[in-house]
């Protein structure tokens, strides 16, 4: 665990200056925040060394600017690849049935939704779902059964609502 002596004070005293600096570099507040956060994480991890520097803020500033530049280069490379290879082929919009199933899945408890997605969408056997979710096989089977029943009920309601709207 890094030694926290002085880190909190250092962080509070320098974060706004550093964020302002990186924001000017990037022109994007969210990117600047991400880069600064990552730089402070690295400083925290090495605080016993960084705090001994003549100017720890300069070290964090260099790290944050390098992170920001690295992200910018990555985005630029992706843009070049996009121009070189063209746009990704159009992906058809999901059908209304797919949207209904996704909306119904969102209403299930997370454990049931996870089991259903792993078993039916990824094609994983029940035993593998159990191993990956760290649940007994019987529990996974129960989640699948309850999830299917809940989905059937939720999708039946959607069908009734659509029929009522068509009438």
CSV table of C-alpha atoms in Angstrom, one decimal:
chain,number,residue,atom,x,y,z
A,1,UNK,CA,0.0,0.0,0.0
A,2,UNK,CA,1.5,3.4,-1.0
A,3,UNK,CA,2.4,5.8,1.8
A,4,UNK,CA,-0.3,8.4,1.9
A,5,UNK,CA,1.7,11.0,3.9
A,6,UNK,CA,1.0,14.3,2.1
A,7,UNK,CA,-0.8,12.9,-0.9
A,8,UNK,CA,-4.2,14.2,0.0
A,9,UNK,CA,-2.8,17.7,0.6
A,10,UNK,CA,-0.8,17.5,-2.7
A,11,UNK,CA,-3.9,16.3,-4.6
A,12,UNK,CA,-6.2,19.0,-3.2
A,13,UNK,CA,-3.6,21.7,-3.8
A,14,UNK,CA,-2.8,20.8,-7.4
A,15,UNK,CA,-5.8,19.1,-9.0
A,16,UNK,CA,-7.5,22.2,-10.3
A,17,UNK,CA,-4.3,23.6,-11.9
A,18,UNK,CA,-3.5,20.3,-13.5
A,19,UNK,CA,-7.1,19.8,-14.8
A,20,UNK,CA,-7.0,23.3,-16.3
A,21,UNK,CA,-3.7,22.6,-18.0
A,22,UNK,CA,-4.8,19.3,-19.5
A,23,UNK,CA,-8.2,20.8,-20.5
A,24,UNK,CA,-6.4,23.5,-22.5
A,25,UNK,CA,-4.3,20.7,-24.1
A,26,UNK,CA,-7.2,18.5,-25.1
A,27,UNK,CA,-10.1,20.9,-25.5
A,28,UNK,CA,-12.3,18.2,-24.0
A,29,UNK,CA,-13.2,18.3,-20.3
A,30,UNK,CA,-14.1,14.6,-20.1
A,31,UNK,CA,-10.8,13.6,-21.7
A,32,UNK,CA,-8.9,16.0,-19.4
A,33,UNK,CA,-10.6,14.6,-16.3
A,34,UNK,CA,-9.8,11.0,-17.4
A,35,UNK,CA,-6.1,11.8,-18.1
A,36,UNK,CA,-5.7,13.7,-14.8
A,37,UNK,CA,-7.4,11.0,-12.8
A,38,UNK,CA,-5.1,8.4,-14.4
A,39,UNK,CA,-2.0,10.5,-13.7
A,40,UNK,CA,-3.0,10.9,-10.0
A,41,UNK,CA,-3.6,7.2,-9.8
A,42,UNK,CA,-0.1,6.6,-11.0
A,43,UNK,CA,1.3,9.2,-8.6
A,44,UNK,CA,-0.5,7.5,-5.7
A,45,UNK,CA,0.9,4.1,-6.7
A,46,UNK,CA,4.4,5.6,-6.7
A,47,UNK,CA,3.9,8.2,-4.0
A,48,UNK,CA,6.8,7.2,-1.8
A,49,UNK,CA,9.1,8.0,-4.8
A,50,UNK,CA,7.1,10.9,-6.4
A,51,UNK,CA,6.8,12.9,-3.1
A,52,UNK,CA,10.6,13.0,-2.9
A,53,UNK,CA,10.9,14.8,-6.3
A,54,UNK,CA,11.7,18.5,-6.3
A,55,UNK,CA,8.4,19.2,-8.0
A,56,UNK,CA,5.9,16.3,-7.7
A,57,UNK,CA,3.3,18.3,-9.6
A,58,UNK,CA,5.6,18.6,-12.6
A,59,UNK,CA,5.8,14.8,-12.6
A,60,UNK,CA,2.0,14.4,-12.5
A,61,UNK,CA,1.7,17.1,-15.2
A,62,UNK,CA,4.0,15.3,-17.5
A,63,UNK,CA,2.3,12.0,-17.0
A,64,UNK,CA,-1.2,13.6,-17.5
A,65,UNK,CA,-0.1,15.3,-20.7
A,66,UNK,CA,1.5,12.1,-22.0
A,67,UNK,CA,-1.7,10.2,-21.3
A,68,UNK,CA,-3.8,12.8,-23.1
A,69,UNK,CA,-1.5,12.8,-26.1
A,70,UNK,CA,-1.5,9.0,-26.2
A,71,UNK,CA,-5.3,9.0,-26.2
A,72,UNK,CA,-5.3,11.7,-28.9
A,73,UNK,CA,-2.9,9.6,-31.1
A,74,UNK,CA,-5.1,6.6,-30.6
A,75,UNK,CA,-8.2,8.5,-31.7
A,76,UNK,CA,-6.3,9.9,-34.7
A,77,UNK,CA,-5.1,6.4,-35.7
A,78,UNK,CA,-8.6,5.1,-35.5
A,79,UNK,CA,-9.8,8.0,-37.7
A,80,UNK,CA,-7.1,7.2,-40.2
A,81,UNK,CA,-8.1,3.6,-40.3
A,82,UNK,CA,-11.7,4.6,-40.8
A,83,UNK,CA,-10.7,6.7,-43.8
A,84,UNK,CA,-8.4,4.0,-45.2
A,85,UNK,CA,-10.9,1.2,-44.8
A,86,UNK,CA,-14.2,3.1,-45.2
A,87,UNK,CA,-17.2,3.0,-43.0
A,88,UNK,CA,-18.4,-0.1,-41.4
A,89,UNK,CA,-21.1,-1.7,-43.5
A,90,UNK,CA,-24.6,-0.6,-42.4
A,91,UNK,CA,-25.9,-2.7,-39.6
A,92,UNK,CA,-29.7,-3.2,-39.8
A,93,UNK,CA,-31.7,-1.7,-37.0
A,94,UNK,CA,-32.9,-4.1,-34.5
A,95,UNK,CA,-36.5,-5.4,-35.0
A,96,UNK,CA,-39.3,-4.3,-32.7
A,97,UNK,CA,-39.3,-7.9,-31.4
A,98,UNK,CA,-35.7,-7.6,-30.5
A,99,UNK,CA,-36.3,-4.3,-28.7
A,100,UNK,CA,-39.2,-5.9,-26.8
A,101,UNK,CA,-37.1,-8.8,-25.7
A,102,UNK,CA,-34.2,-6.5,-24.6
A,103,UNK,CA,-36.7,-4.3,-22.7
A,104,UNK,CA,-38.2,-7.4,-21.0
A,105,UNK,CA,-34.7,-8.7,-20.1
A,106,UNK,CA,-33.9,-5.4,-18.4
A,107,UNK,CA,-36.8,-5.9,-16.1
A,108,UNK,CA,-35.5,-9.3,-14.9
A,109,UNK,CA,-33.3,-9.6,-11.8
A,110,UNK,CA,-29.6,-9.4,-12.7
A,111,UNK,CA,-28.9,-13.1,-11.8
A,112,UNK,CA,-31.7,-14.3,-14.1
A,113,UNK,CA,-30.8,-12.0,-16.9
A,114,UNK,CA,-27.1,-13.1,-16.7
A,115,UNK,CA,-28.0,-16.8,-16.7
A,116,UNK,CA,-30.4,-16.4,-19.7
A,117,UNK,CA,-27.8,-14.4,-21.7
A,118,UNK,CA,-25.0,-16.8,-21.0
A,119,UNK,CA,-27.1,-19.9,-21.7
A,120,UNK,CA,-29.3,-18.8,-24.6
A,121,UNK,CA,-27.3,-16.0,-26.3
A,122,UNK,CA,-23.8,-17.4,-25.8
A,123,UNK,CA,-24.8,-21.1,-25.9
A,124,UNK,CA,-23.0,-22.0,-22.7
A,125,UNK,CA,-24.0,-25.2,-21.0
A,126,UNK,CA,-25.7,-24.9,-17.6
A,127,UNK,CA,-22.6,-26.3,-15.8
A,128,UNK,CA,-20.4,-23.7,-17.4
A,129,UNK,CA,-22.9,-20.9,-16.5
A,130,UNK,CA,-22.8,-22.3,-12.9
A,131,UNK,CA,-19.0,-22.3,-12.8
A,132,UNK,CA,-18.7,-18.8,-14.2
A,133,UNK,CA,-21.4,-17.2,-12.0
A,134,UNK,CA,-20.1,-19.3,-9.0
A,135,UNK,CA,-23.6,-20.6,-8.4
A,136,UNK,CA,-24.8,-24.2,-7.9
A,137,UNK,CA,-26.1,-25.9,-11.0
A,138,UNK,CA,-29.6,-26.2,-9.4
A,139,UNK,CA,-29.6,-22.4,-8.8
A,140,UNK,CA,-28.7,-21.7,-12.4
A,141,UNK,CA,-31.5,-24.1,-13.6
A,142,UNK,CA,-33.9,-22.3,-11.3
A,143,UNK,CA,-32.8,-18.9,-12.6
A,144,UNK,CA,-33.3,-20.0,-16.1
A,145,UNK,CA,-36.7,-21.4,-15.4
A,146,UNK,CA,-37.9,-18.4,-13.5
A,147,UNK,CA,-36.4,-16.0,-16.0
A,148,UNK,CA,-38.1,-17.8,-18.9
A,149,UNK,CA,-41.4,-17.6,-17.1
A,150,UNK,CA,-41.0,-14.0,-16.3
A,151,UNK,CA,-40.0,-13.2,-19.9
A,152,UNK,CA,-43.0,-15.0,-21.2
A,153,UNK,CA,-45.3,-13.0,-19.0
A,154,UNK,CA,-43.6,-9.7,-19.9
A,155,UNK,CA,-43.7,-10.4,-23.6
A,156,UNK,CA,-47.3,-11.5,-23.4
A,157,UNK,CA,-48.1,-8.1,-21.9
A,158,UNK,CA,-46.3,-6.4,-24.8
A,159,UNK,CA,-48.3,-8.5,-27.3
A,160,UNK,CA,-51.6,-7.5,-25.6
A,161,UNK,CA,-50.6,-3.8,-25.6
A,162,UNK,CA,-49.7,-4.0,-29.3
A,163,UNK,CA,-53.0,-5.7,-30.1
A,164,UNK,CA,-54.9,-3.0,-28.2
A,165,UNK,CA,-53.0,-0.3,-30.1
A,166,UNK,CA,-53.9,-1.9,-33.4
A,167,UNK,CA,-57.6,-2.2,-32.6
